[in-house]
Amino acid sequence: MKNHFRLLRNSLAALRSAWRGALPEVLIPGSDAAAAVRSMSDAGLVRVVDALSALARAVGALQVLVAGEVARRSRPELGAEGLAKVQGFSSPAGLLAASAGASVGDATALITVGEATAGRESFTGERMPSKHPFLQAAVAAGHISVAAAAMITRMLDKVALRADPQLLAETEETLTVAAAELSLGGLSVAVKYAEGRLDADGVQPREDELRAGRSLSIVEEKSGAVVLRGHFAPVEGAAITGAINALVSAELRRARDAFGPSHTCSCPDGTPTDACTCADPAIVEQRTLAQMRADALTDIARHVIGCEETTIDATTAVVVRMDVDDLADPDSVGVATIDGVAQPISAATARCLAASAGIIPLVLGGDSVPLDLGRSQRLFSRSQKIALAERDGGCAFPGCTRPPQFCEAHHIRWWDRHHGRTDIANGVLLCSYHHHLLHREGWAIRVVENRTWFTPPVHIDPTQRPRPGNNLRRLLPRPMVPGAGENDAGAADERAA
């Protein structure tokens, strides 16, 4: 208990310090919190956001303890004497939800984590540690949120009876470390992949169920609009989304390049599009992404029934990744992944796809094509981009979950300025937004032990703490970043290109 309240006090003190440090030296007397926030610098406001998030995790750690005890005192065998029913609620989640003004789902997450991280008693009354010690320690220390802990807990409990105990414990530790770095969306992808590795026997039945549930309904409304609604298994879904996304990406690139990447509009704010003299309305892209996807599907259908041309990039393909042993062994129950799809597929399905047209099997651990081109070629090859996708998992920037299909390979040390080589060690996958962000703000990128690290400029983070890049596919322990005192020639010049 002392540890939890100490965490609360320290988190609150850190928030107060961040708040005071973010305010200007001269503040209008009597200013309220809203006025104070508006007066904060950008860097100060971000520090306040981080401090508030840390305080919320500290509060969540104590809520988890309380929720677990509420659930224990409301367990079904107590019947009408249970705490929740005595208070007039049908379940402990209902009691917690009513108290917090939250959803039953949020309250259930508190109970899930509370029960999973609580200490236990043996039949002899001996105190036993939590069944999820890594999660318990991380939640109690305020390192991860309740939502992240609940996501990991549910998956671990789901596969516990079929998974190897040692691998289960290692996965819990690795996911707990990753949860402190990833958004919930990114963690969800990692959890799904981990579930496939822990419960390989369950992937095939789950895959068969998804395939059996495939459907596509076509309904014409009274207005004349045609409504499509479909459900597809991961493999078929990847092919459909890959083709549509390729067309959309081509259209977005066309719109971006119409006036050059540095073009800016000089018209006054509020100028109608058709009155703007900075751009040709016939060229500027005005469709929403949803409209562009609809148009892309229409183009694909027209191409199939007789259109002679299509704007799909000839290099578009579905990439399936699997271990070489799983590819070679017909009895293997391993798993594979498809770029852009979070749900793993079985090794058996991946072996069937290995010779399919338009599908590239990326075998990990086997022979590969040459991937280092030095200065002989400026642009990264298709094989290099696939290899970079294996290392970076998509856009490598911390917190970004854009899949490889929406990313391009860029030189860490610039081709022109630094004479950088077109090699895997000098490449990084970035989406268009983060590519331009890194150019504009001057982030530094380094590759350490086959993982990318991003160091912000001083004006964003005075301490310049390196942030680990994404790789949601491979669950690897966090490598150590070489200290500032070690030999790292040229690190200051490493910028995204």
Coordinates of C-alpha atoms in Angstrom, one line a residue:
M1 CA 0.0 0.0 0.0
K2 CA 2.8 2.4 0.8
N3 CA 4.3 1.8 -2.6
H4 CA 1.0 2.7 -4.3
F5 CA 0.6 6.0 -2.4
R6 CA 4.2 6.8 -2.8
L7 CA 3.7 6.4 -6.6
L8 CA 0.6 8.7 -6.4
R9 CA 2.5 11.4 -4.4
N10 CA 5.5 11.2 -6.7
S11 CA 3.3 11.4 -9.8
L12 CA 1.4 14.4 -8.5
A13 CA 4.6 16.1 -7.5
A14 CA 6.0 15.5 -11.1
L15 CA 2.8 17.0 -12.5
R16 CA 3.1 20.1 -10.4
S17 CA 6.7 20.5 -11.4
A18 CA 5.9 20.0 -15.1
W19 CA 3.0 22.5 -14.8
R20 CA 5.1 25.2 -13.1
G21 CA 8.0 24.7 -15.5
A22 CA 5.7 25.0 -18.5
L23 CA 4.3 28.4 -17.5
P24 CA 6.0 31.7 -18.6
E25 CA 7.9 33.8 -16.1
V26 CA 5.2 36.4 -16.0
L27 CA 1.6 35.1 -15.6
I28 CA -1.5 37.3 -15.2
P29 CA -2.5 37.2 -11.6
G30 CA -5.7 35.2 -11.0
S31 CA -5.4 33.3 -14.3
D32 CA -7.5 30.1 -14.3
A33 CA -6.2 26.7 -15.5
A34 CA -7.4 27.2 -19.0
A35 CA -5.5 30.5 -19.3
A36 CA -2.4 28.9 -17.8
V37 CA -2.6 26.1 -20.4
R38 CA -2.9 28.5 -23.2
S39 CA 0.2 30.3 -22.1
M40 CA 2.4 27.2 -22.0
S41 CA 5.2 26.6 -24.5
D42 CA 4.9 23.6 -26.8
A43 CA 7.6 21.7 -25.0
G44 CA 6.1 22.5 -21.7
L45 CA 2.6 21.4 -22.7
V46 CA 4.0 18.1 -23.9
R47 CA 5.7 17.6 -20.5
V48 CA 2.4 18.3 -18.8
V49 CA 0.7 15.7 -21.0
D50 CA 3.3 13.1 -20.1
A51 CA 3.0 13.9 -16.4
L52 CA -0.8 13.7 -16.5
S53 CA -0.6 10.3 -18.2
A54 CA 1.8 9.1 -15.5
L55 CA -0.6 10.2 -12.8
A56 CA -3.5 8.5 -14.6
R57 CA -1.5 5.2 -14.6
A58 CA -0.7 5.7 -10.9
V59 CA -4.4 6.1 -10.2
G60 CA -5.2 3.1 -12.4
A61 CA -2.7 1.0 -10.3
L62 CA -4.7 1.7 -7.2
Q63 CA -8.1 1.2 -8.9
V64 CA -6.9 -2.2 -10.0
L65 CA -6.2 -3.2 -6.4
V66 CA -9.6 -2.0 -5.3
A67 CA -11.5 -3.6 -8.3
G68 CA -9.9 -6.9 -7.6
E69 CA -11.1 -6.8 -4.0
V70 CA -14.6 -5.7 -5.0
A71 CA -14.7 -8.7 -7.4
R72 CA -13.5 -11.1 -4.6
R73 CA -16.2 -9.9 -2.2
S74 CA -18.8 -10.2 -5.0
R75 CA -17.9 -13.7 -6.2
P76 CA -20.9 -15.8 -7.4
E77 CA -20.7 -18.3 -4.5
L78 CA -21.6 -15.6 -2.0
G79 CA -25.0 -15.2 -3.7
A80 CA -27.1 -12.4 -2.4
E81 CA -24.5 -11.7 0.3
G82 CA -22.0 -10.6 -2.2
L83 CA -20.8 -7.0 -2.0
A84 CA -22.2 -5.9 -5.4
K85 CA -25.7 -7.4 -4.8
V86 CA -25.9 -6.0 -1.3
Q87 CA -25.3 -2.6 -2.9
G88 CA -28.0 -3.2 -5.4
F89 CA -25.9 -4.2 -8.4
S90 CA -26.1 -7.4 -10.4
S91 CA -22.3 -7.6 -10.8
P92 CA -19.1 -6.0 -9.5
A93 CA -18.5 -4.4 -12.9
G94 CA -21.9 -2.6 -12.6
L95 CA -20.9 -1.2 -9.2
L96 CA -17.6 0.1 -10.4
A97 CA -19.1 1.5 -13.6
A98 CA -21.8 3.4 -11.7
S99 CA -19.3 4.8 -9.3
A100 CA -16.9 6.1 -12.0
G101 CA -19.6 7.1 -14.5
A102 CA -17.7 4.7 -16.9
S103 CA -18.8 1.9 -19.2
V104 CA -19.2 -1.7 -17.9
G105 CA -16.4 -2.6 -20.4
D106 CA -13.9 -0.2 -18.6
A107 CA -15.0 -1.6 -15.2
T108 CA -14.5 -5.2 -16.5
A109 CA -11.0 -4.3 -17.6
L110 CA -10.2 -3.1 -14.1
I111 CA -11.5 -6.3 -12.6
T112 CA -9.7 -8.5 -15.2
V113 CA -6.4 -6.9 -14.3
G114 CA -7.2 -6.8 -10.6
E115 CA -7.9 -10.5 -10.4
A116 CA -5.0 -11.4 -12.7
T117 CA -2.4 -9.4 -10.7
A118 CA -3.7 -10.1 -7.2
G119 CA -1.8 -12.3 -4.8
R120 CA -3.2 -15.8 -4.2
E121 CA -3.5 -18.3 -1.4
S122 CA -2.7 -22.0 -1.7
F123 CA -5.0 -24.7 -0.3
T124 CA -2.9 -24.6 2.9
G125 CA -3.4 -20.9 3.3
E126 CA 0.1 -20.0 2.1
R127 CA 0.5 -16.7 0.2
M128 CA 1.5 -17.1 -3.4
P129 CA 2.6 -14.5 -5.9
S130 CA 0.4 -13.2 -8.8
K131 CA -0.1 -15.5 -11.7
H132 CA 1.1 -12.7 -13.9
P133 CA 4.1 -11.2 -12.0
F134 CA 5.5 -9.1 -14.8
L135 CA 2.2 -7.4 -15.5
Q136 CA 1.6 -7.0 -11.7
A137 CA 5.0 -5.2 -11.3
A138 CA 4.5 -3.0 -14.3
V139 CA 1.0 -1.9 -13.3
A140 CA 2.0 -1.3 -9.7
A141 CA 4.9 0.8 -10.9
G142 CA 2.7 2.9 -13.2
H143 CA 4.6 1.8 -16.3
I144 CA 1.6 0.6 -18.3
S145 CA -2.1 1.5 -18.5
V146 CA -5.0 -0.7 -17.3
A147 CA -6.3 -1.1 -20.9
A148 CA -2.9 -2.4 -22.0
A149 CA -2.7 -4.8 -19.1
A150 CA -6.2 -6.1 -19.7
M151 CA -5.4 -6.7 -23.4
I152 CA -2.4 -8.8 -22.5
T153 CA -4.1 -10.6 -19.6
R154 CA -7.0 -11.7 -21.7
M155 CA -4.8 -13.2 -24.4
L156 CA -2.5 -15.0 -21.9
D157 CA -5.4 -16.5 -20.0
K158 CA -7.1 -17.5 -23.3
V159 CA -4.1 -19.6 -24.4
A160 CA -2.7 -20.6 -21.0
L161 CA -3.9 -24.2 -21.1
R162 CA -2.4 -24.9 -24.6
A163 CA 0.8 -22.9 -24.4
D164 CA 4.2 -23.9 -23.2
P165 CA 4.6 -22.4 -19.6
Q166 CA 8.1 -21.1 -20.2
L167 CA 7.2 -19.5 -23.5
L168 CA 4.1 -18.0 -21.8
A169 CA 6.1 -16.4 -19.1
E170 CA 8.7 -15.0 -21.7
T171 CA 5.9 -13.6 -23.8
E172 CA 4.2 -11.9 -20.8
E173 CA 7.5 -10.2 -20.0
T174 CA 8.2 -9.1 -23.6
L175 CA 4.6 -7.8 -24.1
T176 CA 4.7 -6.0 -20.8
V177 CA 7.9 -4.2 -21.9
A178 CA 6.4 -3.4 -25.3
A179 CA 3.2 -2.0 -23.7
A180 CA 5.2 0.8 -22.2
E181 CA 6.3 1.9 -25.6
L182 CA 3.3 1.2 -27.9
S183 CA -0.1 2.7 -28.4
L184 CA -3.1 0.4 -27.8
G185 CA -3.4 -0.1 -31.5
G186 CA 0.2 -1.1 -31.9
L187 CA 0.0 -3.4 -28.9
S188 CA -3.1 -5.1 -30.3
V189 CA -1.1 -6.1 -33.4
A190 CA 1.7 -7.5 -31.2
V191 CA -0.7 -9.4 -29.0
K192 CA -2.4 -11.0 -31.9
Y193 CA 0.9 -12.2 -33.3
A194 CA 2.0 -13.4 -29.8
E195 CA -1.3 -15.4 -29.5
G196 CA -0.6 -17.1 -32.8
R197 CA 2.9 -18.1 -31.7
L198 CA 1.7 -19.3 -28.3
D199 CA -1.3 -21.2 -29.6
A200 CA -0.2 -22.4 -33.0
D201 CA -2.8 -25.3 -32.8
G202 CA -5.5 -22.7 -32.5
V203 CA -4.6 -20.7 -35.6
Q204 CA -5.8 -23.2 -38.2
P205 CA -9.3 -23.7 -36.7
R206 CA -9.6 -19.9 -36.3
E207 CA -8.5 -19.5 -39.9
D208 CA -11.0 -22.1 -41.1
E209 CA -13.7 -20.3 -39.1
L210 CA -12.9 -17.0 -40.7
R211 CA -12.8 -18.5 -44.2
A212 CA -16.1 -20.3 -43.6
G213 CA -17.7 -17.0 -42.6
R214 CA -16.7 -15.2 -45.7
S215 CA -19.5 -13.3 -47.4
L216 CA -20.3 -10.5 -49.7
S217 CA -23.7 -8.9 -49.9
I218 CA -24.8 -6.6 -52.7
V219 CA -27.9 -4.6 -52.1
E220 CA -29.5 -1.9 -54.3
E221 CA -31.2 0.7 -52.2
K222 CA -34.4 2.6 -53.3
S223 CA -32.3 5.6 -54.1
G224 CA -30.3 3.5 -56.6
A225 CA -27.1 3.3 -54.6
V226 CA -25.4 -0.1 -54.4
V227 CA -24.3 -1.1 -50.9
L228 CA -21.5 -3.7 -50.5
R229 CA -20.8 -5.4 -47.2
G230 CA -18.3 -8.2 -46.9
H231 CA -16.3 -10.4 -44.6
F232 CA -13.1 -12.0 -45.8
A233 CA -10.4 -14.3 -44.3
P234 CA -7.0 -12.7 -43.8
V235 CA -5.4 -14.0 -47.0
E236 CA -8.3 -12.9 -49.3
G237 CA -8.7 -9.7 -47.4
A238 CA -5.0 -8.9 -47.8
A239 CA -5.3 -9.3 -51.6
I240 CA -8.4 -7.0 -51.8
T241 CA -7.0 -4.3 -49.5
G242 CA -3.6 -4.5 -51.2
A243 CA -5.1 -3.8 -54.7
I244 CA -7.3 -1.0 -53.4
N245 CA -4.6 0.6 -51.4
A246 CA -2.2 0.5 -54.3
L247 CA -4.6 2.5 -56.5
V248 CA -5.3 5.0 -53.7
S249 CA -1.6 5.4 -53.0
A250 CA -1.0 6.1 -56.7
E251 CA -3.7 8.8 -56.7
L252 CA -2.3 10.4 -53.5
R253 CA 1.2 10.5 -55.0
R254 CA -0.2 12.1 -58.2
A255 CA -1.9 14.8 -56.2
R256 CA 1.2 15.4 -54.0
D257 CA 3.5 15.7 -57.0
A258 CA 1.2 17.9 -59.1
F259 CA 2.9 21.0 -57.8
G260 CA 6.0 19.6 -56.1
P261 CA 6.4 18.6 -52.5
S262 CA 7.4 22.1 -51.4
H263 CA 4.4 23.9 -52.9
T264 CA 2.4 26.1 -50.5
C265 CA -0.8 28.0 -51.0
S266 CA -0.4 31.8 -50.7
C267 CA -4.2 32.6 -51.0
P268 CA -5.9 34.2 -47.9
D269 CA -7.5 31.9 -45.5
G270 CA -11.1 31.0 -46.5
T271 CA -10.5 31.4 -50.3
P272 CA -12.8 29.0 -52.1
T273 CA -11.0 26.1 -53.9
D274 CA -12.4 27.2 -57.3
A275 CA -11.1 30.7 -56.7
C276 CA -7.6 29.7 -55.6
T277 CA -4.9 30.8 -58.1
C278 CA -2.2 28.5 -56.5
A279 CA -3.6 25.3 -57.8
D280 CA -5.6 23.9 -60.7
P281 CA -8.9 22.6 -59.4
A282 CA -8.8 20.0 -62.1
I283 CA -5.7 18.5 -60.7
V284 CA -6.0 19.1 -56.9
E285 CA -7.3 16.0 -55.2
Q286 CA -10.6 16.8 -53.5
R287 CA -12.0 13.3 -52.8
T288 CA -12.1 11.8 -49.3
L289 CA -10.2 8.5 -48.7
A290 CA -13.5 6.6 -48.5
Q291 CA -14.4 8.0 -51.9
M292 CA -11.0 7.1 -53.3
R293 CA -11.3 3.6 -52.1
A294 CA -14.8 3.3 -53.7
D295 CA -13.3 4.6 -57.0
A296 CA -10.4 2.2 -56.7
L297 CA -12.7 -0.8 -56.4
T298 CA -14.7 0.4 -59.4
D299 CA -11.5 0.7 -61.4
I300 CA -10.5 -2.9 -60.5
A301 CA -13.9 -4.2 -61.6
R302 CA -13.7 -2.3 -64.9
H303 CA -10.2 -3.6 -65.5
V304 CA -11.4 -7.2 -64.9
I305 CA -14.3 -6.9 -67.4
G306 CA -12.2 -5.4 -70.2
C307 CA -10.3 -2.3 -69.3
E308 CA -6.9 -2.5 -71.0
E309 CA -5.1 -0.3 -68.5
T310 CA -4.9 0.1 -64.7
T311 CA -2.9 2.3 -62.4
I312 CA -2.0 -0.5 -60.0
D313 CA 1.7 -0.4 -59.4
A314 CA 3.3 -3.5 -61.0
T315 CA 5.3 -4.1 -57.8
T316 CA 2.2 -4.5 -55.7
A317 CA 2.1 -7.9 -54.0
V318 CA 1.0 -9.7 -50.9
V319 CA 4.0 -10.5 -48.7
V320 CA 3.8 -13.6 -46.5
R321 CA 6.5 -14.0 -43.8
M322 CA 7.4 -17.3 -42.2
D323 CA 10.3 -19.3 -40.7
V324 CA 12.3 -21.5 -43.1
D325 CA 11.6 -24.6 -40.9
D326 CA 7.9 -24.0 -41.1
L327 CA 8.0 -23.8 -44.9
A328 CA 10.1 -26.9 -45.3
D329 CA 8.2 -29.1 -42.7
P330 CA 4.8 -30.1 -44.0
D331 CA 3.8 -31.2 -40.5
S332 CA 4.7 -27.9 -38.9
V333 CA 2.0 -26.1 -36.9
G334 CA 3.9 -22.8 -36.9
V335 CA 2.4 -19.5 -37.9
A336 CA 3.0 -16.8 -40.6
T337 CA 2.0 -13.2 -41.1
I338 CA 0.8 -11.1 -44.0
D339 CA 1.9 -7.5 -44.4
G340 CA -0.9 -5.2 -43.5
V341 CA -3.0 -7.9 -41.7
A342 CA -2.7 -8.3 -37.9
Q343 CA -4.3 -11.8 -37.7
P344 CA -1.6 -14.5 -38.2
I345 CA -2.3 -17.4 -40.6
S346 CA -1.2 -21.0 -40.2
A347 CA 2.0 -22.4 -41.7
A348 CA -0.1 -24.8 -43.8
T349 CA -1.9 -21.9 -45.5
A350 CA 1.4 -20.0 -46.0
R351 CA 2.9 -23.1 -47.7
C352 CA -0.1 -23.2 -50.1
L353 CA 0.4 -19.6 -50.9
A354 CA 4.2 -19.9 -51.6
A355 CA 3.7 -20.5 -55.3
S356 CA 0.6 -18.3 -55.8
A357 CA 0.8 -15.5 -58.4
G358 CA 1.2 -12.0 -56.9
I359 CA 2.3 -13.4 -53.5
I360 CA 5.8 -13.2 -52.2
P361 CA 6.9 -15.7 -49.5
L362 CA 9.6 -14.1 -47.4
V363 CA 11.4 -16.9 -45.7
L364 CA 13.3 -15.9 -42.6
G365 CA 16.5 -17.8 -41.8
G366 CA 17.1 -19.1 -45.3
D367 CA 19.1 -17.8 -48.3
S368 CA 18.2 -14.3 -49.6
V369 CA 18.9 -12.2 -52.6
P370 CA 21.7 -9.6 -52.3
L371 CA 20.3 -6.7 -50.3
D372 CA 23.2 -4.2 -50.2
L373 CA 23.7 -2.1 -53.3
G374 CA 26.2 0.4 -52.0
R375 CA 26.5 3.5 -54.2
S376 CA 25.7 1.6 -57.4
Q377 CA 22.0 2.3 -57.2
R378 CA 20.1 5.2 -55.6
L379 CA 16.7 3.7 -55.1
F380 CA 16.1 0.8 -52.8
S381 CA 15.2 -2.4 -54.6
R382 CA 12.0 -4.3 -54.1
S383 CA 13.8 -7.0 -52.1
Q384 CA 15.4 -4.5 -49.9
K385 CA 12.0 -2.9 -49.1
I386 CA 10.7 -6.3 -48.2
A387 CA 13.6 -6.9 -45.9
L388 CA 13.2 -3.5 -44.3
A389 CA 9.5 -4.3 -43.7
E390 CA 10.7 -7.3 -41.8
R391 CA 13.0 -5.2 -39.6
D392 CA 10.7 -2.2 -39.1
G393 CA 7.3 -3.8 -39.4
G394 CA 5.9 -0.8 -41.3
C395 CA 6.6 2.9 -40.6
A396 CA 9.4 2.7 -38.1
F397 CA 8.6 6.0 -36.4
P398 CA 7.6 5.5 -32.7
G399 CA 3.8 5.1 -32.3
C400 CA 3.0 4.9 -36.0
T401 CA 1.1 1.8 -37.2
R402 CA 1.1 2.4 -40.9
P403 CA 1.7 -0.9 -42.7
P404 CA 4.5 -1.5 -45.2
Q405 CA 2.2 -0.8 -48.1
F406 CA 1.9 2.9 -47.1
C407 CA 5.7 3.4 -46.5
E408 CA 8.7 4.1 -48.6
A409 CA 12.4 3.2 -48.0
H410 CA 14.6 6.2 -47.2
H411 CA 18.3 6.7 -46.7
I412 CA 19.3 7.4 -43.1
R413 CA 22.5 9.1 -44.3
W414 CA 21.3 11.1 -47.3
W415 CA 22.4 10.0 -50.7
D416 CA 23.4 13.5 -51.9
R417 CA 24.5 15.3 -48.7
H418 CA 26.3 12.4 -46.9
H419 CA 26.9 10.1 -49.8
G420 CA 24.9 7.4 -48.0
R421 CA 24.8 3.9 -49.3
T422 CA 21.7 2.1 -50.6
D423 CA 22.1 -0.7 -48.0
I424 CA 19.8 -2.2 -45.4
A425 CA 21.8 -0.7 -42.5
N426 CA 21.3 2.8 -44.1
G427 CA 17.6 2.3 -44.9
V428 CA 14.4 2.9 -42.9
L429 CA 10.7 2.5 -43.7
L430 CA 8.7 5.7 -43.2
C431 CA 5.2 6.8 -44.1
S432 CA 5.0 10.1 -46.0
Y433 CA 3.9 12.1 -42.9
H434 CA 6.8 11.0 -40.7
H435 CA 9.3 11.3 -43.5
H436 CA 8.5 14.9 -43.9
L437 CA 8.3 15.4 -40.1
L438 CA 11.8 14.1 -39.7
H439 CA 13.1 16.3 -42.5
R440 CA 11.4 19.3 -41.0
E441 CA 12.3 18.8 -37.4
G442 CA 15.7 17.2 -37.7
W443 CA 15.3 13.9 -35.8
A444 CA 18.3 11.6 -35.8
I445 CA 18.0 7.9 -36.7
R446 CA 20.3 5.1 -35.8
V447 CA 20.1 1.3 -36.3
V448 CA 21.4 -0.7 -33.2
E449 CA 21.3 -4.5 -33.2
N450 CA 18.9 -4.5 -36.1
R451 CA 16.4 -2.1 -34.5
T452 CA 15.8 1.6 -35.3
W453 CA 16.1 4.3 -32.7
F454 CA 14.9 7.9 -33.1
T455 CA 16.4 10.8 -31.2
P456 CA 14.5 14.1 -31.2
P457 CA 16.1 17.5 -31.6
V458 CA 16.9 19.6 -28.6
H459 CA 13.9 21.9 -29.1
I460 CA 11.5 18.9 -28.8
D461 CA 13.3 17.1 -26.0
P462 CA 16.2 18.8 -24.3
T463 CA 17.4 15.5 -22.9
Q464 CA 17.4 13.9 -26.4
R465 CA 16.2 10.6 -25.1
P466 CA 16.3 8.0 -27.9
R467 CA 12.9 6.4 -28.7
P468 CA 12.7 2.8 -30.0
G469 CA 11.2 2.4 -33.4
N470 CA 8.4 0.0 -34.2
N471 CA 8.6 -3.6 -35.0
L472 CA 5.2 -5.1 -34.2
R473 CA 5.9 -8.5 -35.9
R474 CA 9.0 -9.7 -34.0
L475 CA 8.8 -9.7 -30.2
L476 CA 12.4 -9.0 -29.3
P477 CA 13.9 -7.9 -26.0
R478 CA 14.8 -4.2 -25.9
P479 CA 18.5 -3.8 -27.0
M480 CA 20.7 -1.3 -25.2
V481 CA 21.5 1.9 -26.9
P482 CA 25.2 2.8 -27.0
G483 CA 25.9 5.6 -24.6
A484 CA 26.9 9.1 -25.7
G485 CA 30.5 8.4 -24.7
E486 CA 30.9 5.4 -27.0
N487 CA 32.4 5.7 -30.5
D488 CA 29.5 6.7 -32.8
A489 CA 31.1 8.8 -35.5
G490 CA 28.6 10.6 -37.7
A491 CA 25.6 10.0 -35.5
A492 CA 24.8 13.7 -35.4
D493 CA 24.6 13.7 -39.2
E494 CA 22.2 10.8 -39.4
R495 CA 18.9 12.3 -40.5
A496 CA 15.9 10.8 -42.3
A497 CA 16.0 11.0 -46.0

